[in-house]
mmCIF file of C-alpha atoms in Angstrom:
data_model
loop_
_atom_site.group_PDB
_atom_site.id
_atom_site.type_symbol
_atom_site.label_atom_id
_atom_site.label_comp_id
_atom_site.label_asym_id
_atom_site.label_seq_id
_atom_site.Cartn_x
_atom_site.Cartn_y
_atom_site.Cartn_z
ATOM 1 C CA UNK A 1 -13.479 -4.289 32.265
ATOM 2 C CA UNK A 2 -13.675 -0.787 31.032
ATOM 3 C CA UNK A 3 -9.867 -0.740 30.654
ATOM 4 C CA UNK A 4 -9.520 -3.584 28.911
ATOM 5 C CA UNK A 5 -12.262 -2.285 25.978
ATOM 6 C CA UNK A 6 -10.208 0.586 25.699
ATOM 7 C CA UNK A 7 -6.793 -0.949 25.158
ATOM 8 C CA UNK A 8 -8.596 -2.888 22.640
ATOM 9 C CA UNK A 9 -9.833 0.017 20.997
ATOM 10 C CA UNK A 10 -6.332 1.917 21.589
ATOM 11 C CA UNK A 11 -4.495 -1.042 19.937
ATOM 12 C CA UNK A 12 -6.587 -1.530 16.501
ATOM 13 C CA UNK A 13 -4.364 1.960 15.033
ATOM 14 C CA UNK A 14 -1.216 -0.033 16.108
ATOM 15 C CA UNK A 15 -2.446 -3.280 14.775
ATOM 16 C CA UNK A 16 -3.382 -1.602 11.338
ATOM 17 C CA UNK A 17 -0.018 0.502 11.099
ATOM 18 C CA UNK A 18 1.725 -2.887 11.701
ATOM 19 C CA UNK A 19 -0.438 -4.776 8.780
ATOM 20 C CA UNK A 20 0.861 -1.952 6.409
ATOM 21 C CA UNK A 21 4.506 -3.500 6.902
ATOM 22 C CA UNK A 22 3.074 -6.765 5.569
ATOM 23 C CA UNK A 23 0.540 -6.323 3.009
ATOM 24 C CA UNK A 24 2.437 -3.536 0.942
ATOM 25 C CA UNK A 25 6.375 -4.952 1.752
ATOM 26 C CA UNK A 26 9.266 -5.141 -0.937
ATOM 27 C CA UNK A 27 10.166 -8.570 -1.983
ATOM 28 C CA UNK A 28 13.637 -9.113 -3.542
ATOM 29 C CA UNK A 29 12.822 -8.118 -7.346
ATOM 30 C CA UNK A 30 14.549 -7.932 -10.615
ATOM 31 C CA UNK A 31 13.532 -7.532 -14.469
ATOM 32 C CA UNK A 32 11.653 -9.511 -16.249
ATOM 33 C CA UNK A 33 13.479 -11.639 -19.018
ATOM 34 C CA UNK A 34 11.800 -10.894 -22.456
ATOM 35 C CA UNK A 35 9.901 -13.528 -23.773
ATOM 36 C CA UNK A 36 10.496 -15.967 -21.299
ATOM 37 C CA UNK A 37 6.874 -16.837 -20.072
ATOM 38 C CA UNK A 38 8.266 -18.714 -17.306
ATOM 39 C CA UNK A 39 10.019 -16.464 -15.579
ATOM 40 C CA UNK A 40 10.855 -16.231 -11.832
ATOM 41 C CA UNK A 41 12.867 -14.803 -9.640
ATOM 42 C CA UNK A 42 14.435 -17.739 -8.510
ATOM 43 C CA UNK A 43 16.702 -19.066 -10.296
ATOM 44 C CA UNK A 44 15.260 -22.800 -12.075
ATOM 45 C CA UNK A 45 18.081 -24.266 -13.931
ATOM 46 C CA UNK A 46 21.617 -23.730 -15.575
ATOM 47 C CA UNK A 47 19.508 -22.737 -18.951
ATOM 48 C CA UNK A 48 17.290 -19.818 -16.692
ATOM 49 C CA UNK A 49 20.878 -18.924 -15.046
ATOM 50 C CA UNK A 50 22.221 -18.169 -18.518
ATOM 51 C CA UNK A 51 19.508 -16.229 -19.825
ATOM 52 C CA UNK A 52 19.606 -13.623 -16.555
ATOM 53 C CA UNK A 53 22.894 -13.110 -16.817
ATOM 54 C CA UNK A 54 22.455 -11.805 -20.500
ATOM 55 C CA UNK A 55 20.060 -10.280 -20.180
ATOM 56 C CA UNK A 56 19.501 -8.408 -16.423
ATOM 57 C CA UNK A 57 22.932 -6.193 -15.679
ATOM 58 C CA UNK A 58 25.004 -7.030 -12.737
ATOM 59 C CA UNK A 59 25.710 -4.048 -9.836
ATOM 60 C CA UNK A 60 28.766 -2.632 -9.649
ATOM 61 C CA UNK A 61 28.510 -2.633 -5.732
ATOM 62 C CA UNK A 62 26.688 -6.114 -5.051
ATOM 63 C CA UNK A 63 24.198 -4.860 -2.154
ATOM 64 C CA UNK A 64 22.025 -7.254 0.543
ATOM 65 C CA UNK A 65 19.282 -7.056 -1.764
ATOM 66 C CA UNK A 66 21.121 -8.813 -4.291
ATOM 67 C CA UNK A 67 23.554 -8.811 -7.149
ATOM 68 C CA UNK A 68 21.216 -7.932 -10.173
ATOM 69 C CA UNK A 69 20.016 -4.309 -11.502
ATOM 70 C CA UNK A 70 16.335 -4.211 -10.314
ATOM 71 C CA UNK A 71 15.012 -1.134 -13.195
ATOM 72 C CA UNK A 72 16.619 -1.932 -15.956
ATOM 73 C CA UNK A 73 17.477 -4.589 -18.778
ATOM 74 C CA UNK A 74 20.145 -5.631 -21.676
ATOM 75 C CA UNK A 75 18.080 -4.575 -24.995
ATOM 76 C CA UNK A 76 20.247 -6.635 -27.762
ATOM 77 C CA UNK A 77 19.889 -5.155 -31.329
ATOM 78 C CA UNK A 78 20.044 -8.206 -32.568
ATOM 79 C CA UNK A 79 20.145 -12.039 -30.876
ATOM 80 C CA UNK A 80 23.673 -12.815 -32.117
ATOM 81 C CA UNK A 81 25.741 -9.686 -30.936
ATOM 82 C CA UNK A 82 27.193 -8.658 -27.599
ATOM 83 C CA UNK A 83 25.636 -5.192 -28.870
ATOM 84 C CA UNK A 84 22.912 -3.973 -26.134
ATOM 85 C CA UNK A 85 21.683 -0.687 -24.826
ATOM 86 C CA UNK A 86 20.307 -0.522 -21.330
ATOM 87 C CA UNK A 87 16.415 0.010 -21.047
ATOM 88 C CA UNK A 88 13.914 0.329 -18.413
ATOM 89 C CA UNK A 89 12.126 -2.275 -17.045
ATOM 90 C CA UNK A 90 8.130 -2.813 -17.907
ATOM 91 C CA UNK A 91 7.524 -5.805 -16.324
ATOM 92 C CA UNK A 92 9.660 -7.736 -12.911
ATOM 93 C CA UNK A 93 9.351 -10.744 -11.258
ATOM 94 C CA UNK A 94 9.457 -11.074 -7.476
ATOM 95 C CA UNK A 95 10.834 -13.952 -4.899
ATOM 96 C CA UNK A 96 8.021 -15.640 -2.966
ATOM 97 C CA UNK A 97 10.619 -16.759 -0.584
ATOM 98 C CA UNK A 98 8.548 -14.169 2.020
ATOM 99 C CA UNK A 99 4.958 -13.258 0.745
ATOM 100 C CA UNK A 100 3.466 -15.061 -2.183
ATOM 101 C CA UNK A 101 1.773 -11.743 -3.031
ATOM 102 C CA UNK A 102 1.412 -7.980 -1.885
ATOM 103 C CA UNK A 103 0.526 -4.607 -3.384
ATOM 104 C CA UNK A 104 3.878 -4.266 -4.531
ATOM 105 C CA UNK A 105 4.056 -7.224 -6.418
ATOM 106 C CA UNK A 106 0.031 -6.668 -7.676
ATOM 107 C CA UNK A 107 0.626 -3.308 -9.022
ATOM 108 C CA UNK A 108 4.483 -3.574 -9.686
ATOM 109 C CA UNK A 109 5.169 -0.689 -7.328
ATOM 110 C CA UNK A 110 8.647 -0.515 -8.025
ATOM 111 C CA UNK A 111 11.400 1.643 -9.855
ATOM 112 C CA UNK A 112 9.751 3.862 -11.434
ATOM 113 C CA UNK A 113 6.423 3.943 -9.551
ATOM 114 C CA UNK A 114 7.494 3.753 -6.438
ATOM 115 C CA UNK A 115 5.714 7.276 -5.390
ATOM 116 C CA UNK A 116 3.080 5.605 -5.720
ATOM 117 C CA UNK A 117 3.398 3.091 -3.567
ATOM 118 C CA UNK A 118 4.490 6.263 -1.341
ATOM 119 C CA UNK A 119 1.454 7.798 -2.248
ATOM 120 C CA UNK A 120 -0.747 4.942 -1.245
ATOM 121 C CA UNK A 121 1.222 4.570 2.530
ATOM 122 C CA UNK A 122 0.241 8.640 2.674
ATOM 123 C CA UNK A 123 -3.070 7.453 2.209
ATOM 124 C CA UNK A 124 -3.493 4.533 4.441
ATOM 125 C CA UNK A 125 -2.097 6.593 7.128
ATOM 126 C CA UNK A 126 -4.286 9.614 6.633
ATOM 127 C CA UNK A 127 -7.776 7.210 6.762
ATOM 128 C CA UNK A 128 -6.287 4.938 9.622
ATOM 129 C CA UNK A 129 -5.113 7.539 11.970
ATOM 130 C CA UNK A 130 -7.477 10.175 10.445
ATOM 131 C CA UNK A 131 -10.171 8.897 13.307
ATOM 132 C CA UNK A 132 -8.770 10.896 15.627
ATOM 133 C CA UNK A 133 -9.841 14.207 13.788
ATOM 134 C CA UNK A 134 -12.948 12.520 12.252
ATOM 135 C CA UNK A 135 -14.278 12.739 15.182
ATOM 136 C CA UNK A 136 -13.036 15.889 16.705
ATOM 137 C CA UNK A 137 -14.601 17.292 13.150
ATOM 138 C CA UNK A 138 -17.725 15.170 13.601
ATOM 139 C CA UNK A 139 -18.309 16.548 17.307
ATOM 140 C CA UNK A 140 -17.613 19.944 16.362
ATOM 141 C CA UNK A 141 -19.610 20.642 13.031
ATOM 142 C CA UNK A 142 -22.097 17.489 12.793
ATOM 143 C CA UNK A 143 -23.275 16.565 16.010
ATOM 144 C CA UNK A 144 -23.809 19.628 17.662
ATOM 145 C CA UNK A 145 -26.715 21.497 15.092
ATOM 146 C CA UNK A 146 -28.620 18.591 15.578
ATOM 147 C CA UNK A 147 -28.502 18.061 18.966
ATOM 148 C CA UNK A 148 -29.090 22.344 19.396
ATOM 149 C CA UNK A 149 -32.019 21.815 16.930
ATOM 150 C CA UNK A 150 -33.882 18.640 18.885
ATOM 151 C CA UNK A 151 -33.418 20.459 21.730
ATOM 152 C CA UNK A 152 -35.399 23.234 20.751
ATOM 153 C CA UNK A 153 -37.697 21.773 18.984
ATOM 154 C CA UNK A 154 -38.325 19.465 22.503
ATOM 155 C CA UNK A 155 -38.441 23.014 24.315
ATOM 156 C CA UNK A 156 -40.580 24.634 21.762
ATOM 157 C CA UNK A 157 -43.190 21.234 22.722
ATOM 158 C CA UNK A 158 -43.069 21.714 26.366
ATOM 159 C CA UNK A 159 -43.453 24.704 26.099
ATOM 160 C CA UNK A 160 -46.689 24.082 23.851
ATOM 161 C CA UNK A 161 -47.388 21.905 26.340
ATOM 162 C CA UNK A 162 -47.661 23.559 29.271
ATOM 163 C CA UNK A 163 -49.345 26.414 27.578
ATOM 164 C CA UNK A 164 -52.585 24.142 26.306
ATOM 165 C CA UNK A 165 -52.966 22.629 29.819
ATOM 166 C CA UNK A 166 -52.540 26.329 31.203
ATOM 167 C CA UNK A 167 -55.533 27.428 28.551
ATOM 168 C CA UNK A 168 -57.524 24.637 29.778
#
């Protein structure tokens, strides 16, 4: 029985670590299309087709994660040219085909703030697996005073004690 309560309590670290894949994962992203409210990533109709092809670049090199630039966007100087610059991305849109939601897509941990999302894993990892010297810390500089202390002061009342019943 004793075994089996501390597997469980081995495994919760593993089971956390694991979560961390799902609840802060990638999903396929790309730009948002500017002042399209109805955005998504996939693709709705021939019309939403058109506008992502003007306006989100392709990649040179198409890659597994797809064939659009994910960080930045055709800026047109004006809606009847073929003018543009390139510009970074403020907003994206993300495919639900996998999660309907995580961190990533909450925050829009992407591109440019991707450390953070870096940041954040540091984090997780440091409280999760942080137990371990929690309580090396906690045995070391917390528990031990106060034990030392009750102990004398339980001494110090036998003592007292045994010193009224010998004045007796």
């Amino acid at each position: 029985m004793v075994f089996v309560l501390v597997g469980f309590v081995a495994s919760i670290p593993a089971i956390l670590g694991f979560s961390f894949a799902f609840y802060a994962a990638t999903p396929k992203f790309r730009c948002k299309i500017p002042h399209f409210s109805n955005d998504t990533f996939e693709i709705q109709n021939q019309n939403h087709q058109t506008l992502v092809d003007k306006f989100i670049p392709i990649l040179e090199e198409k890659s597994y994660t797809g064939i659009y630039e994910k960080c930045t966007i055709k800026s047109y100087i004006n809606s009847s040219s073929n003018n543009f610059t390139l510009s970074k991305c403020n907003e994206w849109v993300f495919s639900k085909e996998y999660f309907e939601s995580t961190l990533v897509t909450e925050w829009n941990l992407v591109c440019e703030n991707l450390s953070k999302k870096n940041f954040y894993a540091t984090l997780f990892f440091i409280g999760t697996y942080g137990f371990v010297l929690k309580g090396i810390i906690a045995d070391k500089y917390l528990k031990q005073p106060p034990l030392v202390d009750s102990l004398r002061n339980e001494q110090d009342k036998m003592e007292n004690n045994l010193l009224k019943i010998k004045n007796r």
